[in-house]
MMTF fields as JSON, N, C-alpha, C and O atoms, coordinates in Angstrom:
{
  "mmtfVersion": "1.0.0",
  "mmtfProducer": "UNKNOWN",
  "numBonds": 455,
  "numAtoms": 456,
  "numGroups": 114,
  "numChains": 1,
  "numModels": 1,
  "chainsPerModel": [1],
  "groupsPerChain": [114],
  "chainIdList": ["A"],
  "bondAtomList": [4, 2, 8, 6, 12, 10, 16, 14, 20, 18, 24, 22, 28, 26, 32, 30, 36, 34, 40, 38, 44, 42, 48, 46, 52, 50, 56, 54, 60, 58, 64, 62, 68, 66, 72, 70, 76, 74, 80, 78, 84, 82, 88, 86, 92, 90, 96, 94, 100, 98, 104, 102, 108, 106, 112, 110, 116, 114, 120, 118, 124, 122, 128, 126, 132, 130, 136, 134, 140, 138, 144, 142, 148, 146, 152, 150, 156, 154, 160, 158, 164, 162, 168, 166, 172, 170, 176, 174, 180, 178, 184, 182, 188, 186, 192, 190, 196, 194, 200, 198, 204, 202, 208, 206, 212, 210, 216, 214, 220, 218, 224, 222, 228, 226, 232, 230, 236, 234, 240, 238, 244, 242, 248, 246, 252, 250, 256, 254, 260, 258, 264, 262, 268, 266, 272, 270, 276, 274, 280, 278, 284, 282, 288, 286, 292, 290, 296, 294, 300, 298, 304, 302, 308, 306, 312, 310, 316, 314, 320, 318, 324, 322, 328, 326, 332, 330, 336, 334, 340, 338, 344, 342, 348, 346, 352, 350, 356, 354, 360, 358, 364, 362, 368, 366, 372, 370, 376, 374, 380, 378, 384, 382, 388, 386, 392, 390, 396, 394, 400, 398, 404, 402, 408, 406, 412, 410, 416, 414, 420, 418, 424, 422, 428, 426, 432, 430, 436, 434, 440, 438, 444, 442, 448, 446, 452, 450],
  "bondOrderList": [1, 1, 1, 1, 1, 1, 1, 1, 1, 1, 1, 1, 1, 1, 1, 1, 1, 1, 1, 1, 1, 1, 1, 1, 1, 1, 1, 1, 1, 1, 1, 1, 1, 1, 1, 1, 1, 1, 1, 1, 1, 1, 1, 1, 1, 1, 1, 1, 1, 1, 1, 1, 1, 1, 1, 1, 1, 1, 1, 1, 1, 1, 1, 1, 1, 1, 1, 1, 1, 1, 1, 1, 1, 1, 1, 1, 1, 1, 1, 1, 1, 1, 1, 1, 1, 1, 1, 1, 1, 1, 1, 1, 1, 1, 1, 1, 1, 1, 1, 1, 1, 1, 1, 1, 1, 1, 1, 1, 1, 1, 1, 1, 1],
  "groupList": [{"groupName": "MET", "atomNameList": ["N", "CA", "C", "O"], "elementList": ["N", "C", "C", "O"], "formalChargeList": [0, 0, 0, 0], "bondAtomList": [1, 0, 2, 1, 3, 2], "bondOrderList": [1, 1, 2], "singleLetterCode": "M", "chemCompType": "L-PEPTIDE LINKING"}, {"groupName": "SER", "atomNameList": ["N", "CA", "C", "O"], "elementList": ["N", "C", "C", "O"], "formalChargeList": [0, 0, 0, 0], "bondAtomList": [1, 0, 2, 1, 3, 2], "bondOrderList": [1, 1, 2], "singleLetterCode": "S", "chemCompType": "L-PEPTIDE LINKING"}, {"groupName": "ARG", "atomNameList": ["N", "CA", "C", "O"], "elementList": ["N", "C", "C", "O"], "formalChargeList": [0, 0, 0, 0], "bondAtomList": [1, 0, 2, 1, 3, 2], "bondOrderList": [1, 1, 2], "singleLetterCode": "R", "chemCompType": "L-PEPTIDE LINKING"}, {"groupName": "GLY", "atomNameList": ["N", "CA", "C", "O"], "elementList": ["N", "C", "C", "O"], "formalChargeList": [0, 0, 0, 0], "bondAtomList": [1, 0, 2, 1, 3, 2], "bondOrderList": [1, 1, 2], "singleLetterCode": "G", "chemCompType": "PEPTIDE LINKING"}, {"groupName": "ILE", "atomNameList": ["N", "CA", "C", "O"], "elementList": ["N", "C", "C", "O"], "formalChargeList": [0, 0, 0, 0], "bondAtomList": [1, 0, 2, 1, 3, 2], "bondOrderList": [1, 1, 2], "singleLetterCode": "I", "chemCompType": "L-PEPTIDE LINKING"}, {"groupName": "THR", "atomNameList": ["N", "CA", "C", "O"], "elementList": ["N", "C", "C", "O"], "formalChargeList": [0, 0, 0, 0], "bondAtomList": [1, 0, 2, 1, 3, 2], "bondOrderList": [1, 1, 2], "singleLetterCode": "T", "chemCompType": "L-PEPTIDE LINKING"}, {"groupName": "PHE", "atomNameList": ["N", "CA", "C", "O"], "elementList": ["N", "C", "C", "O"], "formalChargeList": [0, 0, 0, 0], "bondAtomList": [1, 0, 2, 1, 3, 2], "bondOrderList": [1, 1, 2], "singleLetterCode": "F", "chemCompType": "L-PEPTIDE LINKING"}, {"groupName": "PRO", "atomNameList": ["N", "CA", "C", "O"], "elementList": ["N", "C", "C", "O"], "formalChargeList": [0, 0, 0, 0], "bondAtomList": [1, 0, 2, 1, 3, 2], "bondOrderList": [1, 1, 2], "singleLetterCode": "P", "chemCompType": "L-PEPTIDE LINKING"}, {"groupName": "TRP", "atomNameList": ["N", "CA", "C", "O"], "elementList": ["N", "C", "C", "O"], "formalChargeList": [0, 0, 0, 0], "bondAtomList": [1, 0, 2, 1, 3, 2], "bondOrderList": [1, 1, 2], "singleLetterCode": "W", "chemCompType": "L-PEPTIDE LINKING"}, {"groupName": "GLU", "atomNameList": ["N", "CA", "C", "O"], "elementList": ["N", "C", "C", "O"], "formalChargeList": [0, 0, 0, 0], "bondAtomList": [1, 0, 2, 1, 3, 2], "bondOrderList": [1, 1, 2], "singleLetterCode": "E", "chemCompType": "L-PEPTIDE LINKING"}, {"groupName": "ASP", "atomNameList": ["N", "CA", "C", "O"], "elementList": ["N", "C", "C", "O"], "formalChargeList": [0, 0, 0, 0], "bondAtomList": [1, 0, 2, 1, 3, 2], "bondOrderList": [1, 1, 2], "singleLetterCode": "D", "chemCompType": "L-PEPTIDE LINKING"}, {"groupName": "ALA", "atomNameList": ["N", "CA", "C", "O"], "elementList": ["N", "C", "C", "O"], "formalChargeList": [0, 0, 0, 0], "bondAtomList": [1, 0, 2, 1, 3, 2], "bondOrderList": [1, 1, 2], "singleLetterCode": "A", "chemCompType": "L-PEPTIDE LINKING"}, {"groupName": "CYS", "atomNameList": ["N", "CA", "C", "O"], "elementList": ["N", "C", "C", "O"], "formalChargeList": [0, 0, 0, 0], "bondAtomList": [1, 0, 2, 1, 3, 2], "bondOrderList": [1, 1, 2], "singleLetterCode": "C", "chemCompType": "L-PEPTIDE LINKING"}, {"groupName": "LEU", "atomNameList": ["N", "CA", "C", "O"], "elementList": ["N", "C", "C", "O"], "formalChargeList": [0, 0, 0, 0], "bondAtomList": [1, 0, 2, 1, 3, 2], "bondOrderList": [1, 1, 2], "singleLetterCode": "L", "chemCompType": "L-PEPTIDE LINKING"}, {"groupName": "VAL", "atomNameList": ["N", "CA", "C", "O"], "elementList": ["N", "C", "C", "O"], "formalChargeList": [0, 0, 0, 0], "bondAtomList": [1, 0, 2, 1, 3, 2], "bondOrderList": [1, 1, 2], "singleLetterCode": "V", "chemCompType": "L-PEPTIDE LINKING"}, {"groupName": "ASN", "atomNameList": ["N", "CA", "C", "O"], "elementList": ["N", "C", "C", "O"], "formalChargeList": [0, 0, 0, 0], "bondAtomList": [1, 0, 2, 1, 3, 2], "bondOrderList": [1, 1, 2], "singleLetterCode": "N", "chemCompType": "L-PEPTIDE LINKING"}, {"groupName": "HIS", "atomNameList": ["N", "CA", "C", "O"], "elementList": ["N", "C", "C", "O"], "formalChargeList": [0, 0, 0, 0], "bondAtomList": [1, 0, 2, 1, 3, 2], "bondOrderList": [1, 1, 2], "singleLetterCode": "H", "chemCompType": "L-PEPTIDE LINKING"}, {"groupName": "GLN", "atomNameList": ["N", "CA", "C", "O"], "elementList": ["N", "C", "C", "O"], "formalChargeList": [0, 0, 0, 0], "bondAtomList": [1, 0, 2, 1, 3, 2], "bondOrderList": [1, 1, 2], "singleLetterCode": "Q", "chemCompType": "L-PEPTIDE LINKING"}, {"groupName": "LYS", "atomNameList": ["N", "CA", "C", "O"], "elementList": ["N", "C", "C", "O"], "formalChargeList": [0, 0, 0, 0], "bondAtomList": [1, 0, 2, 1, 3, 2], "bondOrderList": [1, 1, 2], "singleLetterCode": "K", "chemCompType": "L-PEPTIDE LINKING"}, {"groupName": "TYR", "atomNameList": ["N", "CA", "C", "O"], "elementList": ["N", "C", "C", "O"], "formalChargeList": [0, 0, 0, 0], "bondAtomList": [1, 0, 2, 1, 3, 2], "bondOrderList": [1, 1, 2], "singleLetterCode": "Y", "chemCompType": "L-PEPTIDE LINKING"}],
  "groupTypeList": [0, 1, 2, 3, 4, 5, 6, 5, 7, 3, 8, 9, 10, 11, 0, 12, 1, 5, 13, 9, 12, 3, 11, 13, 14, 11, 9, 14, 11, 9, 2, 4, 2, 4, 11, 14, 4, 2, 9, 11, 7, 2, 15, 1, 15, 5, 16, 5, 15, 8, 15, 17, 4, 18, 18, 15, 4, 5, 11, 1, 14, 9, 2, 10, 11, 2, 3, 19, 19, 3, 9, 14, 5, 4, 9, 9, 15, 10, 18, 14, 2, 16, 11, 13, 13, 17, 10, 2, 3, 8, 5, 10, 2, 11, 3, 2, 16, 16, 18, 3, 13, 17, 19, 0, 18, 9, 11, 13, 13, 2, 9, 2, 4, 9],
  "groupIdList": [1, 2, 3, 4, 5, 6, 7, 8, 9, 10, 11, 12, 13, 14, 15, 16, 17, 18, 19, 20, 21, 22, 23, 24, 25, 26, 27, 28, 29, 30, 31, 32, 33, 34, 35, 36, 37, 38, 39, 40, 41, 42, 43, 44, 45, 46, 47, 48, 49, 50, 51, 52, 53, 54, 55, 56, 57, 58, 59, 60, 61, 62, 63, 64, 65, 66, 67, 68, 69, 70, 71, 72, 73, 74, 75, 76, 77, 78, 79, 80, 81, 82, 83, 84, 85, 86, 87, 88, 89, 90, 91, 92, 93, 94, 95, 96, 97, 98, 99, 100, 101, 102, 103, 104, 105, 106, 107, 108, 109, 110, 111, 112, 113, 114],
  "secStructList": [7, 7, 7, 7, 7, 7, 7, 7, 6, 6, 2, 2, 2, 2, 2, 6, 6, 1, 2, 2, 2, 2, 2, 2, 2, 2, 2, 2, 2, 2, 2, 2, 2, 2, 2, 2, 2, 2, 2, 1, 7, 7, 1, 7, 1, 1, 7, 7, 7, 6, 6, 7, 4, 4, 4, 4, 3, 3, 3, 3, 3, 3, 3, 3, 6, 6, 3, 3, 3, 3, 3, 3, 3, 3, 7, 7, 1, 6, 6, 7, 7, 2, 2, 2, 2, 2, 2, 2, 7, 3, 3, 7, 6, 6, 1, 7, 3, 3, 7, 7, 7, 7, 2, 2, 2, 2, 2, 2, 2, 2, 6, 7, 7, 7],
  "xCoordList": [12.419, 13.021, 12.781, 13.16, 12.174, 12.134, 13.183, 13.803, 13.535, 14.713, 14.245, 15.07, 13.187, 12.673, 13.236, 13.778, 13.053, 13.499, 14.771, 14.925, 15.645, 16.859, 17.031, 16.949, 17.271, 17.475, 18.847, 19.596, 19.219, 20.571, 20.776, 19.825, 21.858, 21.865, 21.407, 21.717, 20.672, 20.4, 19.056, 18.743, 18.362, 17.215, 16.073, 15.266, 16.034, 14.999, 15.251, 14.334, 16.42, 16.585, 16.358, 15.95, 16.606, 16.368, 14.849, 14.35, 14.07, 12.645, 12.111, 11.282, 12.456, 11.87, 12.136, 11.536, 13.174, 13.435, 12.825, 13.24, 11.886, 11.125, 9.976, 9.459, 9.589, 8.356, 7.094, 6.236, 6.954, 5.694, 5.7, 4.622, 6.849, 6.818, 6.644, 6.105, 7.051, 6.761, 5.185, 4.579, 4.654, 3.123, 2.452, 1.715, 2.743, 2.065, 2.298, 1.328, 3.516, 3.643, 2.788, 2.177, 2.744, 1.847, 0.427, -0.265, -0.124, -1.355, -1.593, -2.547, -0.746, -1.007, -0.842, -1.58, -0.014, 0.161, -1.027, -1.264, -1.873, -2.876, -4.064, -4.956, -4.1, -5.279, -5.1, -6.077, -3.799, -3.619, -3.884, -4.322, -3.686, -4.024, -5.42, -5.859, -6.312, -7.702, -8.332, -9.33, -7.722, -8.083, -7.786, -8.601, -6.765, -6.476, -7.314, -7.683, -7.723, -8.696, -10.037, -10.773, -10.41, -11.738, -11.752, -12.814, -10.664, -10.483, -10.307, -10.61, -9.825, -9.493, -10.703, -11.833, -10.552, -11.599, -12.012, -11.19, -13.274, -13.819, -14.953, -15.659, -15.079, -16.212, -17.665, -18.714, -17.494, -18.737, -18.686, -17.584, -19.754, -19.794, -19.934, -19.418, -20.741, -21.16, -20.112, -19.962, -19.401, -18.428, -17.147, -16.729, -16.309, -14.904, -13.945, -14.193, -12.939, -11.81, -10.654, -10.555, -9.765, -8.48, -7.603, -6.662, -7.719, -6.809, -7.357, -6.828, -8.42, -8.939, -7.863, -7.091, -7.814, -6.93, -6.83, -5.771, -8.143, -8.409, -7.761, -7.352, -7.666, -7.135, -5.546, -4.874, -5.052, -3.549, -2.924, -2.068, -3.392, -2.886, -2.567, -3.443, -1.22, -0.697, 0.04, 0.611, -0.039, 0.664, 1.824, 1.55, 2.995, 4.036, 4.698, 4.641, 5.402, 6.258, 7.748, 7.921, 8.742, 10.104, 10.844, 10.348, 12.092, 12.975, 14.335, 14.73, 15.101, 16.348, 16.993, 16.438, 18.312, 19.094, 18.544, 19.036, 17.695, 16.98, 15.689, 15.154, 15.187, 13.945, 12.901, 13.251, 11.732, 10.587, 9.966, 9.734, 9.639, 8.782, 7.838, 8.081, 6.734, 5.597, 5.555, 5.892, 5.166, 5.03, 3.639, 3.115, 3.102, 1.754, 2.201, 2.642, 2.059, 2.491, 1.175, 0.191, 1.369, 0.165, 0.687, 1.58, 0.035, 0.259, 1.72, 2.57, 1.971, 3.326, 3.203, 4.267, 2.167, 1.999, 2.23, 1.488, 3.183, 3.695, 2.583, 2.587, 1.633, 0.509, -0.626, -1.575, -0.497, -1.528, -0.855, -0.081, -1.058, -0.282, -1.198, -0.705, -2.495, -3.418, -3.623, -4.226, -3.179, -3.266, -2.623, -3.203, -1.46, -0.729, -1.112, -1.073, -1.55, -2.023, -3.338, -3.539, -4.175, -5.342, -5.113, -5.77, -4.116, -3.685, -3.096, -3.589, -2.097, -1.357, -1.768, -1.332, -2.566, -3.147, -2.313, -1.189, -2.78, -2.205, -2.649, -3.591, -1.877, -2.146, -2.561, -1.806, -3.627, -4.031, -3.441, -2.845, -3.586, -2.965, -3.374, -2.522, -4.56, -4.916, -4.259, -4.454, -3.456, -2.928, -3.61, -3.151, -4.736, -5.47, -5.052, -4.833, -4.945, -4.432, -5.724, -6.725, -5.546, -6.699, -6.152, -5.082, -6.905, -6.355, -6.453, -7.416, -5.565, -5.491, -6.511, -6.992, -6.898, -7.92, -7.221, -7.959, -6.003, -5.306, -5.76, -5.663, -6.336, -6.89, -5.837, -6.111, -4.665, -3.572, -3.209, -3.029, -3.151, -2.8, -3.936, -3.715, -5.103, -6.264, -6.444, -6.887, -6.102, -6.089, -5.019, -5.294, -3.802, -2.816, -3.005, -2.619, -3.674, -4.036, -5.118, -5.035, -5.971, -7.006, -6.568, -7.063, -5.545, -4.984, -3.709, -3.043, -3.396, -2.263, -2.428, -3.532, -1.356, -1.295, -1.007, -0.035, -1.849, -1.62, -1.09, -0.844],
  "yCoordList": [-44.478, -43.897, -42.4, -41.866, -41.691, -40.288, -39.526, -39.777, -38.485, -37.626, -36.523, -36.146, -35.892, -34.77, -33.472, -33.474, -32.435, -31.084, -30.659, -30.69, -30.271, -29.826, -28.227, -27.623, -27.668, -26.088, -25.794, -26.259, -24.969, -24.452, -23.009, -22.237, -22.601, -21.204, -20.278, -20.47, -19.215, -18.185, -18.43, -17.672, -19.541, -19.916, -18.899, -18.758, -18.172, -17.238, -16.071, -15.615, -15.675, -14.54, -14.9, -14.047, -16.095, -16.619, -16.737, -16.396, -17.19, -17.347, -15.914, -15.661, -15.043, -13.76, -12.844, -11.771, -13.26, -12.303, -12.866, -12.433, -13.782, -14.348, -13.317, -12.651, -13.176, -12.499, -12.839, -11.989, -14.151, -14.478, -14.118, -14.01, -13.937, -13.381, -11.889, -11.394, -11.147, -9.692, -9.531, -8.54, -10.381, -10.336, -10.433, -9.537, -11.594, -11.869, -10.667, -10.235, -10.082, -9.008, -7.862, -7.207, -7.618, -6.449, -6.624, -5.643, -7.911, -8.114, -7.921, -7.244, -8.5, -8.21, -6.64, -6.131, -6.011, -4.606, -3.809, -2.768, -4.247, -3.597, -3.98, -3.16, -5.154, -5.61, -4.807, -4.369, -4.635, -3.796, -2.357, -1.699, -1.738, -0.31, -0.276, 0.651, -1.108, -1.069, -1.218, -0.575, -2.068, -2.199, -0.91, -0.532, -0.253, 1.035, 2.093, 2.926, 2.203, 3.106, 2.875, 3.835, 1.701, 1.202, 1.683, 2.12, 1.659, 1.944, 3.379, 3.814, 4.186, 5.524, 6.378, 6.042, 7.326, 8.175, 9.165, 9.613, 9.439, 10.366, 11.27, 10.831, 12.47, 13.298, 13.095, 13.097, 12.924, 12.916, 11.936, 11.762, 11.182, 10.211, 11.031, 10.682, 12.24, 12.913, 14.023, 14.218, 14.74, 15.561, 15.087, 14.543, 15.194, 14.872, 16.051, 16.952, 15.993, 17.143, 16.397, 15.171, 17.301, 16.893, 16.44, 15.724, 16.706, 16.203, 15.093, 14.815, 14.413, 13.419, 12.263, 12.055, 11.522, 10.483, 9.372, 8.959, 8.926, 7.901, 8.278, 7.357, 9.567, 9.883, 9.954, 10.245, 9.723, 9.944, 8.847, 9.003, 7.565, 6.337, 5.554, 5.274, 5.131, 4.366, 3.165, 3.081, 2.239, 0.967, 0.92, 1.279, 0.535, 0.184, -0.961, -1.409, -1.537, -2.636, -2.244, -1.698, -2.631, -2.31, -3.54, -4.583, -3.447, -4.667, -4.188, -3.086, -4.969, -4.763, -6.092, -7.025, -6.161, -7.412, -8.587, -9.653, -8.651, -9.691, -10.068, -11.14, -9.317, -9.626, -8.458, -7.288, -8.799, -7.758, -7.46, -8.367, -6.19, -5.959, -4.901, -4.07, -4.872, -3.943, -2.863, -3.142, -1.611, -0.45, 0.067, 0.119, 0.44, 1.222, 2.629, 2.752, 3.572, 4.859, 5.75, 5.797, 6.445, 7.435, 8.747, 9.087, 9.623, 11.053, 11.369, 11.825, 11.109, 11.617, 13.111, 13.729, 13.74, 15.149, 15.846, 15.553, 16.741, 17.45, 18.408, 18.78, 18.8, 19.63, 18.948, 19.569, 17.657, 16.766, 16.051, 15.124, 16.356, 15.738, 15.262, 15.046, 15.102, 14.845, 13.33, 12.967, 12.468, 10.993, 10.294, 9.407, 10.668, 10.131, 10.641, 9.959, 12.079, 12.534, 11.763, 11.443, 11.515, 10.794, 9.438, 9.046, 8.749, 7.464, 7.43, 6.682, 8.181, 8.049, 8.945, 8.764, 9.892, 10.794, 12.084, 12.104, 13.081, 14.502, 15.221, 14.871, 16.275, 17.17, 18.48, 19.002, 19.056, 20.413, 21.501, 21.318, 22.67, 23.898, 24.112, 24.584, 23.798, 23.861, 22.846, 22.916, 21.871, 20.78, 19.517, 18.662, 19.43, 18.139, 17.151, 17.461, 15.975, 14.888, 14.152, 13.783, 14.029, 13.274, 11.988, 11.899, 10.92, 9.522, 9.211, 9.583, 8.583, 8.114, 7.137, 6.418, 7.036, 6.139, 4.707, 3.73, 4.587, 3.387, 2.577, 1.35, 3.367, 2.631, 1.949, 0.958, 2.473, 1.689, 0.223, -0.806, 0.361, -0.867, -1.953, -3.163, -1.407, -2.287, -2.94, -4.083, -2.204, -2.701, -3.834, -4.92, -3.509, -4.524, -5.782, -6.833, -5.711, -6.793, -7.649, -8.875, -7.02, -7.641, -8.581, -9.673, -7.955, -8.543, -9.316, -9.637, -9.61, -10.427, -11.887, -12.431, -12.463, -13.831, -14.731, -14.532, -15.698, -16.63, -17.922, -18.812],
  "zCoordList": [-6.851, -5.764, -5.946, -6.988, -4.99, -5.09, -4.751, -3.718, -5.57, -5.257, -4.497, -3.665, -4.519, -3.793, -4.482, -5.588, -3.743, -4.257, -3.565, -2.344, -4.417, -4.051, -4.185, -5.254, -2.99, -3.036, -2.978, -2.118, -3.949, -3.942, -3.456, -3.573, -2.955, -2.578, -3.481, -4.657, -3.178, -4.089, -5.03, -5.949, -4.672, -5.478, -5.392, -6.311, -4.218, -4.004, -5.059, -5.742, -5.127, -6.077, -7.554, -8.343, -7.907, -9.394, -9.535, -10.607, -8.548, -8.571, -8.619, -9.493, -7.859, -7.727, -8.824, -8.882, -9.885, -10.958, -12.142, -13.217, -12.155, -13.199, -13.605, -12.708, -14.831, -15.212, -14.607, -14.368, -14.337, -13.742, -12.219, -11.633, -11.583, -10.316, -10.267, -9.277, -11.242, -11.463, -11.771, -11.363, -12.387, -12.815, -11.426, -11.015, -10.689, -9.373, -8.445, -7.823, -8.297, -7.469, -7.844, -6.999, -9.119, -9.591, -9.374, -9.102, -9.48, -9.022, -7.576, -7.192, -6.739, -5.289, -4.936, -4.092, -5.499, -5.247, -5.64, -5.028, -6.703, -7.137, -6.303, -6.086, -5.848, -4.835, -3.49, -2.882, -3.055, -1.811, -2.095, -1.151, -3.269, -3.603, -3.512, -2.831, -4.063, -4.079, -2.66, -2.336, -1.854, -0.496, 0.25, 1.092, 0.03, 0.787, 0.329, 1.157, -1.021, -1.371, -0.876, -0.649, -0.691, 0.039, 1.411, 1.854, 2.176, 3.548, 3.817, 4.928, 2.863, 3.011, 3.533, 3.179, 4.249, 4.797, 3.623, 2.823, 3.602, 2.672, 3.329, 4.238, 2.854, 3.33, 2.765, 3.41, 1.456, 0.611, -0.415, -0.936, -0.857, -1.88, -3.203, -4.265, -3.015, -4.309, -4.737, -5.943, -3.853, -4.211, -4.242, -3.221, -5.366, -5.282, -5.516, -6.317, -4.834, -4.902, -5.492, -5.542, -5.946, -6.64, -5.52, -5.861, -4.297, -3.185, -2.379, -1.303, -2.838, -2.081, -1.95, -2.886, -0.804, -0.622, -1.712, -2.184, -2.06, -2.935, -4.37, -5.077, -4.792, -6.085, -5.967, -6.956, -4.922, -4.741, -4.09, -3.219, -4.551, -4.17, -5.331, -6.15, -5.478, -6.831, -6.336, -5.249, -7.267, -7.067, -8.14, -9.286, -7.862, -8.765, -8.406, -7.26, -9.407, -9.207, -9.835, -10.924, -8.937, -9.145, -9.126, -8.701, -9.6, -9.776, -9.321, -9.703, -8.505, -7.988, -8.154, -8.736, -7.568, -7.858, -7.163, -7.533, -6.298, -5.524, -6.285, -6.005, -7.165, -7.743, -7.761, -7.602, -7.944, -7.997, -6.786, -5.987, -6.528, -5.313, -5.591, -6.467, -4.88, -5.119, -4.108, -2.958, -4.419, -3.555, -3.821, -4.933, -2.686, -2.832, -2.244, -1.102, -3.052, -2.691, -2.431, -3.169, -1.221, -0.919, -0.87, -0.093, -1.846, -1.796, -2.315, -1.55, -3.634, -4.099, -4.328, -4.345, -4.492, -4.589, -3.284, -2.347, -3.118, -1.985, -1.464, -0.29, -2.35, -1.923, -1.234, -0.754, -1.202, -0.545, 0.662, 0.423, 1.704, 2.949, 4.12, 5.227, 3.883, 5.012, 5.232, 6.242, 4.388, 4.426, 5.53, 6.156, 5.777, 6.891, 8.203, 9.227, 8.133, 9.422, 9.894, 11.065, 8.875, 9.061, 9.734, 10.698, 9.138, 9.421, 10.818, 11.662, 11.087, 12.352, 13.415, 14.552, 13.154, 14.185, 14.284, 13.783, 14.864, 14.942, 16.159, 16.87, 16.343, 17.455, 16.887, 16.067, 17.207, 16.648, 17.367, 18.428, 16.815, 17.452, 19.023, 19.776, 19.48, 20.748, 21.689, 22.903, 21.122, 21.784, 22.077, 22.834, 21.442, 21.517, 20.507, 19.336, 20.968, 20.172, 19.445, 20.059, 18.227, 17.41, 17.027, 16.423, 17.385, 17.041, 15.687, 15.016, 15.249, 13.776, 13.398, 14.273, 12.148, 11.688, 11.318, 11.193, 11.166, 10.867, 9.734, 9.734, 8.611, 7.494, 6.648, 5.972, 6.688, 5.854, 6.476, 5.824, 7.782, 8.401, 8.405, 8.445, 8.362, 8.427, 6.948, 6.834, 5.897, 4.554, 4.397, 3.887, 4.863, 4.781, 5.43, 4.919, 6.709, 7.558, 6.739, 6.652, 6.244, 5.368, 4.245, 3.967, 3.65, 2.39, 2.476, 1.492, 3.79, 4.086, 3.601, 3.58, 3.236, 2.713, 3.909, 4.638, 4.089, 5.209, 4.751, 5.566]
}
């Protein structure tokens, strides 16, 4: 006679608090970080600047009461602020609107788990 699986209240929190889950979250966050870097706009392949978007994208894993979660942070440095403008779009001084590139959304859509 098969008993099956019994789920108790709070099983998700216990499962998400394991070290294996933390390692999996770190792996997925790093994969998303690499995808965002791949999709990020760049001016030149030969010349690199300190404020390039791809140099200012980091992945981290944090833990709270419910378990591990991953973050991909873009431009922690306050002197580098152009990534979100290029993603969402902006209006210049003349009043013309420039459409965003949506590269962060595209990277997340490509890396989603189905």
